[in-house]
C-alpha positions as semicolon CSV with decimal commas, in nm:
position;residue;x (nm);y (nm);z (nm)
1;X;0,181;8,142;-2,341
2;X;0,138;8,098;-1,922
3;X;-0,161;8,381;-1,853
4;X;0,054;8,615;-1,660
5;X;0,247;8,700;-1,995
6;X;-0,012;8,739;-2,198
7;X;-0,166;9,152;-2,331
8;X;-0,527;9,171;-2,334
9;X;-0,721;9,465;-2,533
10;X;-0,944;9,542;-2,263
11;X;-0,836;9,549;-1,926
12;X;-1,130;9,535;-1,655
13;X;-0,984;9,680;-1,276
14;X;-1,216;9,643;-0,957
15;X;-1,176;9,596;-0,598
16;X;-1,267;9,213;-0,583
17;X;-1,291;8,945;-0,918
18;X;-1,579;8,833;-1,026
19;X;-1,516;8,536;-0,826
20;X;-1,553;8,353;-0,466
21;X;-1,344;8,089;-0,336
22;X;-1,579;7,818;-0,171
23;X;-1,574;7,493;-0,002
24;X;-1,726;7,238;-0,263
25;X;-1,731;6,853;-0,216
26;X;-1,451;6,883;0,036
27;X;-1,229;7,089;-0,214
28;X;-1,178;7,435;-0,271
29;X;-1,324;7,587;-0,578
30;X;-1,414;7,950;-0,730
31;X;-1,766;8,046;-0,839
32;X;-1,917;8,325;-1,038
33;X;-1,989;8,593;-0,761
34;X;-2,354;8,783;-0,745
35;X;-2,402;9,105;-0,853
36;X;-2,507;9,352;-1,164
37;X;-2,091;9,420;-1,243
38;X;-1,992;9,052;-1,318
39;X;-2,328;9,022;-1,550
40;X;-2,231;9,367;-1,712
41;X;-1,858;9,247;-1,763
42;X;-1,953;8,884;-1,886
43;X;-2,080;9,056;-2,171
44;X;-1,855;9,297;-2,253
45;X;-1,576;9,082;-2,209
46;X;-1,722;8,803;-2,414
47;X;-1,554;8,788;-2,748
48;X;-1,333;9,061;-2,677
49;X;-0,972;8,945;-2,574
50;X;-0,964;9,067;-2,199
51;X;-0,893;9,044;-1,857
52;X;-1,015;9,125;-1,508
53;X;-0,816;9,206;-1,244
54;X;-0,905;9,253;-0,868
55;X;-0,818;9,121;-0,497
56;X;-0,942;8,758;-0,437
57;X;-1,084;8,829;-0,109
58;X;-0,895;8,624;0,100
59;X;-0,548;8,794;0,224
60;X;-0,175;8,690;0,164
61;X;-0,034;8,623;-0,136
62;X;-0,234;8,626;-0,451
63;X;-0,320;8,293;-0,661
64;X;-0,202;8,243;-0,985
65;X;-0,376;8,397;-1,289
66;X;-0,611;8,150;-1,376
67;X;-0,982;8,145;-1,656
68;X;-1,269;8,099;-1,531
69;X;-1,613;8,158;-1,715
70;X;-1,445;8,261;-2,023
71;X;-1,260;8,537;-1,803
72;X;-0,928;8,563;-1,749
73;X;-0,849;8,647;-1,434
74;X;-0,534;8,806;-1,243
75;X;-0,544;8,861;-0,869
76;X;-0,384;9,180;-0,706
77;X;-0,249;9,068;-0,334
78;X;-0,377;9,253;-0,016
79;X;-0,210;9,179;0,320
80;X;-0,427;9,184;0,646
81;X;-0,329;9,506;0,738
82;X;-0,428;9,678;0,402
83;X;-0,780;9,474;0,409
84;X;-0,803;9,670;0,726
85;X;-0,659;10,005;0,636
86;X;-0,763;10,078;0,248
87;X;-1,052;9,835;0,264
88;X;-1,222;9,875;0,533
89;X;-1,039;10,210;0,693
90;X;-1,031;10,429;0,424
91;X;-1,278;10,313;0,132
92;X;-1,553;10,208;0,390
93;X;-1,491;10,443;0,665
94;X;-1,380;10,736;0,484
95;X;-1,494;10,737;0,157
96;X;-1,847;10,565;0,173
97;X;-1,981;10,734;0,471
98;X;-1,856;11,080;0,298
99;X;-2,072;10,947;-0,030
100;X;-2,395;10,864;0,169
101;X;-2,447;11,214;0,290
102;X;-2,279;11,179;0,621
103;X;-2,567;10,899;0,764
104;X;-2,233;10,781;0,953
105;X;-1,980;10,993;1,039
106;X;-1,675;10,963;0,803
107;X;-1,343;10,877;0,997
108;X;-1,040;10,992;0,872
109;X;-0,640;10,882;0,942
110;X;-0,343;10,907;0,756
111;X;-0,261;10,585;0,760
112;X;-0,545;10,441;0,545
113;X;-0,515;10,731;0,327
114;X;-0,187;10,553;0,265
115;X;-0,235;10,219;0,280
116;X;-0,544;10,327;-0,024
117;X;-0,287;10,495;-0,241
118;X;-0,017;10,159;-0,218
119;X;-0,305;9,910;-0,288
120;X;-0,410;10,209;-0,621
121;X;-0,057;10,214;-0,713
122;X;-0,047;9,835;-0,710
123;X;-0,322;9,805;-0,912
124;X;-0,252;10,072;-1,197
125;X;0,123;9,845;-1,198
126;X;-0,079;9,516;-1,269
127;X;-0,301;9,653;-1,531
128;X;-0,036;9,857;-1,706
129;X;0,182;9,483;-1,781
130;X;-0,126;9,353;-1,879
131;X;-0,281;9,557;-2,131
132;X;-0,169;9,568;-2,485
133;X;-0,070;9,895;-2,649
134;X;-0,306;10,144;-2,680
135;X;-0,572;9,922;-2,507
136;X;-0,887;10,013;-2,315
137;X;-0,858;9,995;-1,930
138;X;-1,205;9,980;-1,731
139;X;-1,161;10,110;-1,391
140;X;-1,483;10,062;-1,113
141;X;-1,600;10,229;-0,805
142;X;-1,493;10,438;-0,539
143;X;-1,213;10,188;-0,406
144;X;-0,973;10,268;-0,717
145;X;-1,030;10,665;-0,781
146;X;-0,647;10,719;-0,760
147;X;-0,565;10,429;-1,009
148;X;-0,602;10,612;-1,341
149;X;-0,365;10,857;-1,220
150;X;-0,087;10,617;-1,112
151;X;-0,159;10,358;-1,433
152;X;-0,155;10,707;-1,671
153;X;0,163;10,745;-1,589
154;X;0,327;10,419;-1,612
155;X;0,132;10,396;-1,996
156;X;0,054;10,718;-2,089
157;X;-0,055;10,533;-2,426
158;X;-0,365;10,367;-2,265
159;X;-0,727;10,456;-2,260
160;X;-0,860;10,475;-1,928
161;X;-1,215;10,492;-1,826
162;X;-1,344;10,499;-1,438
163;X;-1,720;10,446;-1,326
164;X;-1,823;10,508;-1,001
165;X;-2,076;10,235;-0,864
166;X;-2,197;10,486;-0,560
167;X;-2,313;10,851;-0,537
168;X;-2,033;11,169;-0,541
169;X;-2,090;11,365;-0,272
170;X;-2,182;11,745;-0,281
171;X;-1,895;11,972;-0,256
172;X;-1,967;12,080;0,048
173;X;-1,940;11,705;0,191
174;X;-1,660;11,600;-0,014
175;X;-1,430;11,886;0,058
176;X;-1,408;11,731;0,419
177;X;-1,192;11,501;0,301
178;X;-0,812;11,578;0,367
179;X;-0,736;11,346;0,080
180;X;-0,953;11,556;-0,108
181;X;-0,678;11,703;-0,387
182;X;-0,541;11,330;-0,414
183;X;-0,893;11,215;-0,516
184;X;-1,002;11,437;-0,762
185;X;-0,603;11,450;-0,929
186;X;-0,616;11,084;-0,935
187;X;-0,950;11,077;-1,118
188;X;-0,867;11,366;-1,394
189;X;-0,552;11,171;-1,574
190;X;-0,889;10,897;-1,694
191;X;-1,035;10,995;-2,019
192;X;-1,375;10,962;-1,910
193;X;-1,568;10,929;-1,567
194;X;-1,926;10,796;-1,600
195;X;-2,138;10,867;-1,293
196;X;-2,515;10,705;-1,192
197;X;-2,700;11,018;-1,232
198;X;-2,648;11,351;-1,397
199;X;-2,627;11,518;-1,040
200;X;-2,317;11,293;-0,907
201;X;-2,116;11,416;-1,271
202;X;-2,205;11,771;-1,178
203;X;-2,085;11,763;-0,787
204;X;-1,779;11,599;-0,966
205;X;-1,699;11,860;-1,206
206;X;-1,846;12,155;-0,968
207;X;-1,579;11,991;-0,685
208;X;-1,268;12,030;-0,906
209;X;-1,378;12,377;-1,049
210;X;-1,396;12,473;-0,641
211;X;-1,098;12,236;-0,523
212;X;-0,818;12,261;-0,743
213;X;-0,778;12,655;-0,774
214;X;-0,402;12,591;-0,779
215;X;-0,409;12,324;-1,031
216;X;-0,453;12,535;-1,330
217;X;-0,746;12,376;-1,431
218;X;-1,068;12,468;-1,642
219;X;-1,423;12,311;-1,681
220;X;-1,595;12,364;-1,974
221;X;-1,949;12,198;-1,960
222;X;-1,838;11,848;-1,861
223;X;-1,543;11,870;-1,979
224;X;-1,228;11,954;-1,737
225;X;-0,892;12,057;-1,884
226;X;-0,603;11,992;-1,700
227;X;-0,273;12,180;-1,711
228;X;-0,071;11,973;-1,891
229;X;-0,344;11,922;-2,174
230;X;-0,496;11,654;-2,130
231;X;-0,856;11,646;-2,109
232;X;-1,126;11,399;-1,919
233;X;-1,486;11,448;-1,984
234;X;-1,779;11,330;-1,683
235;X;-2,132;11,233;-1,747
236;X;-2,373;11,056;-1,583
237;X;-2,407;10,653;-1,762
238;X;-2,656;10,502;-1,523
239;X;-2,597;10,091;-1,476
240;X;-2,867;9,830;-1,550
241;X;-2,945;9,485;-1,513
242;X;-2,950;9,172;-1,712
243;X;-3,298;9,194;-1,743
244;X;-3,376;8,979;-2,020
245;X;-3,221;8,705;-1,844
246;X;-3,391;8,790;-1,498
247;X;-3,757;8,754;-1,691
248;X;-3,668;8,465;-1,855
249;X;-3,562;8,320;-1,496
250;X;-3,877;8,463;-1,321
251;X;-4,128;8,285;-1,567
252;X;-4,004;7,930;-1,536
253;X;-4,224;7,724;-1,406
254;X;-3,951;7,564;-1,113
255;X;-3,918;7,951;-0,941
256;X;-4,360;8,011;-1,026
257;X;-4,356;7,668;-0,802
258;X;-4,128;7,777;-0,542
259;X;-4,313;8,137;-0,499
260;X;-4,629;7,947;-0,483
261;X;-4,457;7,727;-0,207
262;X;-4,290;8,055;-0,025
263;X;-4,662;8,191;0,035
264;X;-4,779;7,877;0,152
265;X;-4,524;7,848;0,395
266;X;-4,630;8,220;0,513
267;X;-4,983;8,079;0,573
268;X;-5,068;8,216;0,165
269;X;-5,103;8,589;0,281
270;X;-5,368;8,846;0,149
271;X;-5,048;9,047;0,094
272;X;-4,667;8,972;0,081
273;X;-4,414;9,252;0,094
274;X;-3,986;9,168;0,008
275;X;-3,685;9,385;0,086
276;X;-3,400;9,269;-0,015
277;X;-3,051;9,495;0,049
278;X;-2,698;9,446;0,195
279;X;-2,741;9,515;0,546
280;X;-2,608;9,857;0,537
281;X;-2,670;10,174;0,723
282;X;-2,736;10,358;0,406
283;X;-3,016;10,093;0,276
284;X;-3,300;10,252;0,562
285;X;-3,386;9,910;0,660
286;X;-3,459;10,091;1,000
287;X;-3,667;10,310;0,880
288;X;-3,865;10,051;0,703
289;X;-3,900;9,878;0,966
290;X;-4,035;10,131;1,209
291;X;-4,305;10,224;0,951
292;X;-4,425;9,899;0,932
293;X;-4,421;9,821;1,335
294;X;-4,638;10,141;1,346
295;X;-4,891;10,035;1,086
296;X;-4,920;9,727;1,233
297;X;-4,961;9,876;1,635
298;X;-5,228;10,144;1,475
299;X;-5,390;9,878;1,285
300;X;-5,347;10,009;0,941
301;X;-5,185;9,641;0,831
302;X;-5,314;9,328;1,001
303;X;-5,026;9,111;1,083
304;X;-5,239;8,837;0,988
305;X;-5,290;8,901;0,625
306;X;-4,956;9,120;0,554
307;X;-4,648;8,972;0,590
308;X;-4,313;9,092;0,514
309;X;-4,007;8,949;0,407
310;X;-3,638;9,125;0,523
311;X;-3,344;8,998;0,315
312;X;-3,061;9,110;0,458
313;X;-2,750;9,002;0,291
314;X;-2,397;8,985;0,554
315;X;-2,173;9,330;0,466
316;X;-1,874;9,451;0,640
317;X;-1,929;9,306;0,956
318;X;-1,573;9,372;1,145
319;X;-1,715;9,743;1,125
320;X;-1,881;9,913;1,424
321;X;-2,126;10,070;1,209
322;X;-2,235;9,738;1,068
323;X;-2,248;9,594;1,424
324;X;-2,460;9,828;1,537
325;X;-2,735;9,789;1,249
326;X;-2,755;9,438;1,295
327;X;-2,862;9,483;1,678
328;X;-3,072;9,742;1,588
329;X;-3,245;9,557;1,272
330;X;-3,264;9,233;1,487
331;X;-3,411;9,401;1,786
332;X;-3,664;9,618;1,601
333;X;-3,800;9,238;1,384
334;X;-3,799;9,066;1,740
335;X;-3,998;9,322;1,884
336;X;-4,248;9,363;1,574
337;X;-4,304;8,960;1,600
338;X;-4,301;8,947;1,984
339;X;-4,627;9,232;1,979
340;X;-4,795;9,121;1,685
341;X;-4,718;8,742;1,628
342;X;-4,994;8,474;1,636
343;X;-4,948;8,127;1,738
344;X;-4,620;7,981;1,456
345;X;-4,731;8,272;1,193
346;X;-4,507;8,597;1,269
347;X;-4,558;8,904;1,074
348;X;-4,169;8,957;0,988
349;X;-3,956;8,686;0,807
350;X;-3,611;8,813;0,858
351;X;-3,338;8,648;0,655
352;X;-2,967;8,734;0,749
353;X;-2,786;8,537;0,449
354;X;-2,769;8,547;0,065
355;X;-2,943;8,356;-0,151
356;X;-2,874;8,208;-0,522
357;X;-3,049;8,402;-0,781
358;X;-3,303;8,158;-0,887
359;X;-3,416;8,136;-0,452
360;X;-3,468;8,562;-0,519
361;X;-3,674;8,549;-0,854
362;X;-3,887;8,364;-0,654
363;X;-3,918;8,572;-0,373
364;X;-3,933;8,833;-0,625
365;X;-4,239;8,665;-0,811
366;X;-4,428;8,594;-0,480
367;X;-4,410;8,938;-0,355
368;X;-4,674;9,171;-0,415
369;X;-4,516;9,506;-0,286
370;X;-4,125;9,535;-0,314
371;X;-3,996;9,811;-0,058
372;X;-3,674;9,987;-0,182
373;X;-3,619;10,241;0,077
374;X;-3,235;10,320;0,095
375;X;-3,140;10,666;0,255
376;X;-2,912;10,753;-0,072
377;X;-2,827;10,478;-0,277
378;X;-2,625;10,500;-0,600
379;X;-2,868;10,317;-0,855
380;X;-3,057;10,012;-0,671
381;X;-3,016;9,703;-0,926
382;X;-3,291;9,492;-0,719
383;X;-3,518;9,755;-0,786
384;X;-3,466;9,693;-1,138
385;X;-3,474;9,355;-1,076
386;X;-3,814;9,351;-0,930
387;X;-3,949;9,560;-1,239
388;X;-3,826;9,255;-1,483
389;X;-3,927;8,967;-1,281
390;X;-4,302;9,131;-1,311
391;X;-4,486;9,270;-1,623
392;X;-4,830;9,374;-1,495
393;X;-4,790;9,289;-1,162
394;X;-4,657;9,388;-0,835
395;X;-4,576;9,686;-0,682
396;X;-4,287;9,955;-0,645
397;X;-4,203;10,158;-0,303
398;X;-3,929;10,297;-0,442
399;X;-3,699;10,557;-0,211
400;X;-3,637;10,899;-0,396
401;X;-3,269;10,910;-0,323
402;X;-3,210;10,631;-0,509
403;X;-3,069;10,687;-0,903
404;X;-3,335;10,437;-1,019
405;X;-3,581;10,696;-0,923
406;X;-3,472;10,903;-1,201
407;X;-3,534;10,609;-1,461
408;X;-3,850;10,414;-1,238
409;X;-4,067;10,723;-1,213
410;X;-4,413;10,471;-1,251
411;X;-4,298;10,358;-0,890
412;X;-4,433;10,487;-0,571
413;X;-4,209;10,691;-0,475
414;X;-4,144;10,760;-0,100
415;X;-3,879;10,972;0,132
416;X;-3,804;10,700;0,366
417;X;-3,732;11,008;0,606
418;X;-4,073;11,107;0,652
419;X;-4,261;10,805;0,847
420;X;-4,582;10,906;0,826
421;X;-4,595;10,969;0,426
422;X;-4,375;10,643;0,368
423;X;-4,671;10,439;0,574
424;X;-4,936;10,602;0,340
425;X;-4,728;10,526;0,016
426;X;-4,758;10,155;0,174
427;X;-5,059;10,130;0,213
428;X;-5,101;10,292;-0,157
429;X;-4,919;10,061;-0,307
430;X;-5,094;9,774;-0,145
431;X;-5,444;9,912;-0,218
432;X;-5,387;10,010;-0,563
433;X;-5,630;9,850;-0,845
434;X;-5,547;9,598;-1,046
435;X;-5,547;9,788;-1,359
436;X;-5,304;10,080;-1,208
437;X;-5,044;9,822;-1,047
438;X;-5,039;9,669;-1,444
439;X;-5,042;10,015;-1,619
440;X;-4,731;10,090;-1,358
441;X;-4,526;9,801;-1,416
442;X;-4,595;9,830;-1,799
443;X;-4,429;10,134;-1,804
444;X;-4,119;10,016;-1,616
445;X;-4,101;9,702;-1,769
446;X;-4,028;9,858;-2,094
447;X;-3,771;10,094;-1,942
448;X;-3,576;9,829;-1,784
449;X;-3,570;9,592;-2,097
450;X;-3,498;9,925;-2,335
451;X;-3,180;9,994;-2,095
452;X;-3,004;9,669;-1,980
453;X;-2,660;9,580;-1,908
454;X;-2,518;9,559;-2,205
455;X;-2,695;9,878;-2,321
456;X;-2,528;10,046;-2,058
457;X;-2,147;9,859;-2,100
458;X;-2,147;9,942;-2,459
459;X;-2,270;10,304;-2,400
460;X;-2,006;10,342;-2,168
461;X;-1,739;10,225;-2,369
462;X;-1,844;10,451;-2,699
463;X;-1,800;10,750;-2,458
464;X;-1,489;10,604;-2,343
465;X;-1,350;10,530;-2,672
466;X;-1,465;10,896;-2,825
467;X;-1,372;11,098;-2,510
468;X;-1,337;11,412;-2,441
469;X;-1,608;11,421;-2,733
470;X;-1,934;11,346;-2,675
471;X;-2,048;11,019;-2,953
């Protein structure tokens, strides 16, 4: 049977696949994209007789259905002017802005709120001819909240789950949105809606409760009940990382080489700090930045025994927003060097690309202080991903807006608003003993390998499956 005719049990729905199309020995090929979802997926999905579907990131018509990993995979088409006007007009300049607390102002036309619910509608049509009867549909992230509406009812037979990758915003931030009604409708007609911490479930549920006074609606503790009966339930199921398999990675003795090799090329530092984060407004690269150009200027860090590494991964960069950060970050690490350089050995190693995985265990390994200093951030899987490449080494700054603060609570834990304490939790961090840094990391260690991926995949699907019940 060709792929596009065949019913899966488990139907997996997110903005992009799992996969990139590259260049490749003068051919064009697809590889397994980065990231905690397509780890978290791979083994959910392995066994299990399911597909993924999502937009192939390139715009036009959409490819075939095609396997690849073990996956079966069916691509949703997007058309220039909806990559523009649900992608990057109304889910990035609308609805992310509005979920970071307002950092950037939120823009707001009725044109991408329109162009967002074609592209939902689209995909709730593709998932409900691919999913068997009474199946499991997987919905992710903030790109897709009007989905289980639309795909509920075309199969009102399905199970629907939605997870939302990035905070919800307060009420009082969220009700700014004119689409606001749309949003919240779209998200009710899932069975269950599993948020990063227990706070994003509760602006949820406290936003409909305020919202919808016209809806006929009722919320019981996390329960909401609809008019027409049905019933979706929203916790908080915070994500993980493969953790097991980023250990394993980290002790091999080809990445212990290579982070031996990075310090050398540093000129073997008394200390190494790493960021590593999507160059993003929310991520407070700036911030990190200035604290460390300060701390360098007062002397509090010698630029000749501390360096730093800045990872900043390519994101959105047709935006103004994004535009402007990249000046800004580029200017700020110019400066820092420019004042504080010696002769070849600058202070700041700034890296604007990605890198494969095995290139950041080692630069995970090698670093003695990982900075994590995002102004809100949903979870924060390389924070996690620090924590397993280390056992009883290494250290943590770890922002408190982040929902791995709630789970990495050995960390030193910073507001990456206040300068002047974020500089001393630096300098904390770099200073600490031995025996505290292990008795730390320990602790964290064991949290991160207790709650991986799949921990969290197959704790979401039991609440899915048992919904509006609690399992």
């Amino acid at each position: 049977m060709p792929l596009s005719q065949e019913r899966f049990d488990l139907v997996i729905a997110a903005n992009r696949l799992p996969v990139d199309r590259v260049r490749e020995g003068g051919r064009s090929v697809w590889r397994r994209s980065p990231g905690g979802l397509v780890t978290a997926m791979e083994s959910v999905m392995s066994g299990r007789d399911g597909a993924w579907i999502g937009w192939s990131g390139v715009p036009g018509k959409a490819p075939a259905a095609f396997e690849q990993g073990g996956m079966r995979l069916h691509p949703v088409a997007l058309s220039a002017e909806e990559v523009r006007d649900y992608y990057e007009g109304f889910s990035n300049g609308s609805l992310w802005p509005l979920s970071h607390d307002d950092i950037v102002p939120p823009t707001f036309k009725r044109r991408w709120q329109a162009a967002y619910e074609t592209v939902n509608r689209r995909f709730a049509e593709a998932a409900a001819k691919l999913a068997a009867e009474k199946a499991t549909v997987w919905v992710h992230d903030y790109q897709l909240q009007q989905m289980p509406q639309f795909l509920r009812e075309l199969r009102p037979d399905l199970r629907i789950g939605w997870f939302n990758h990035i905070p919800f915003p307060p009420v009082e931030l969220f009700m700014q949105l004119p689409a606001r009604d749309a949003m919240l409708r779209g998200l009710l007609a899932a069975d269950f809606l599993g948020f990063q911490r227990r706070t994003d479930a509760q602006n949820f549920l406290r936003a409909c409760r305020q919202l919808l006074v016209d809806d006929d609606i009722s919320v019981r503790a996390d329960v909401v009940h609809t008019a027409d009966g049905h019933e979706c339930r929203a916790a908080a199921v915070p994500i993980s990382i493969d953790t097991r398999g980023m250990a394993e990675l980290a002790a091999t003795a080809k990445v212990r080489e290579r982070a031996a090799e990075i310090r050398e090329q540093l000129g073997n530092p008394k200390h190494l700090l790493l960021g590593v984060d999507r160059l993003d407004y929310t991520k407070g690269i700036r911030h990190r930045l200035k604290a460390l150009e300060e701390m360098y200027r007062e002397g509090s860090l010698d630029p000749t025994e501390t360096k730093f590494i800045q990872v900043a991964t390519p994101s959105r960069e047709r935006l103004e927003a994004y535009q402007h950060i990249k000046r800004d970050v580029e200017q700020t690490v110019g400066r820092i060097n420019g004042e504080h350089s010696s002769f070849g050995a600058p202070p700041v190693t700034y890296l604007h690309r990605s890198f494969p995985r095995d290139e950041m265990a080692a630069m995970f390994v090698a670093a003695d202080v990982m900075l994590v200093t995002p102004l809100r951030d949903g979870m924060n899987l390389v924070a996690k991903e620090y924590v397993a490449a280390h056992d009883e080494t290494g250290a943590l700054v770890l922002s408190e807006f982040t929902g791995a603060a709630n789970e990495l609570k050995q960390s030193y834990l910073c507001n990456p608003h206040d300068i002047a304490r974020t500089k001393r939790t630096i300098v904390r961090a770099i200073e600490a003993s031995p025996e505290e840094r292990a008795r730390r990391m320990r602790a964290m260690h064991r949290q991160v390998l207790r709650h991986d991926v799949q921990r969290w995949a197959e704790r979401f699907l039991t609440d899915l499956a048992v919904a509006p019940r609690q399992p």
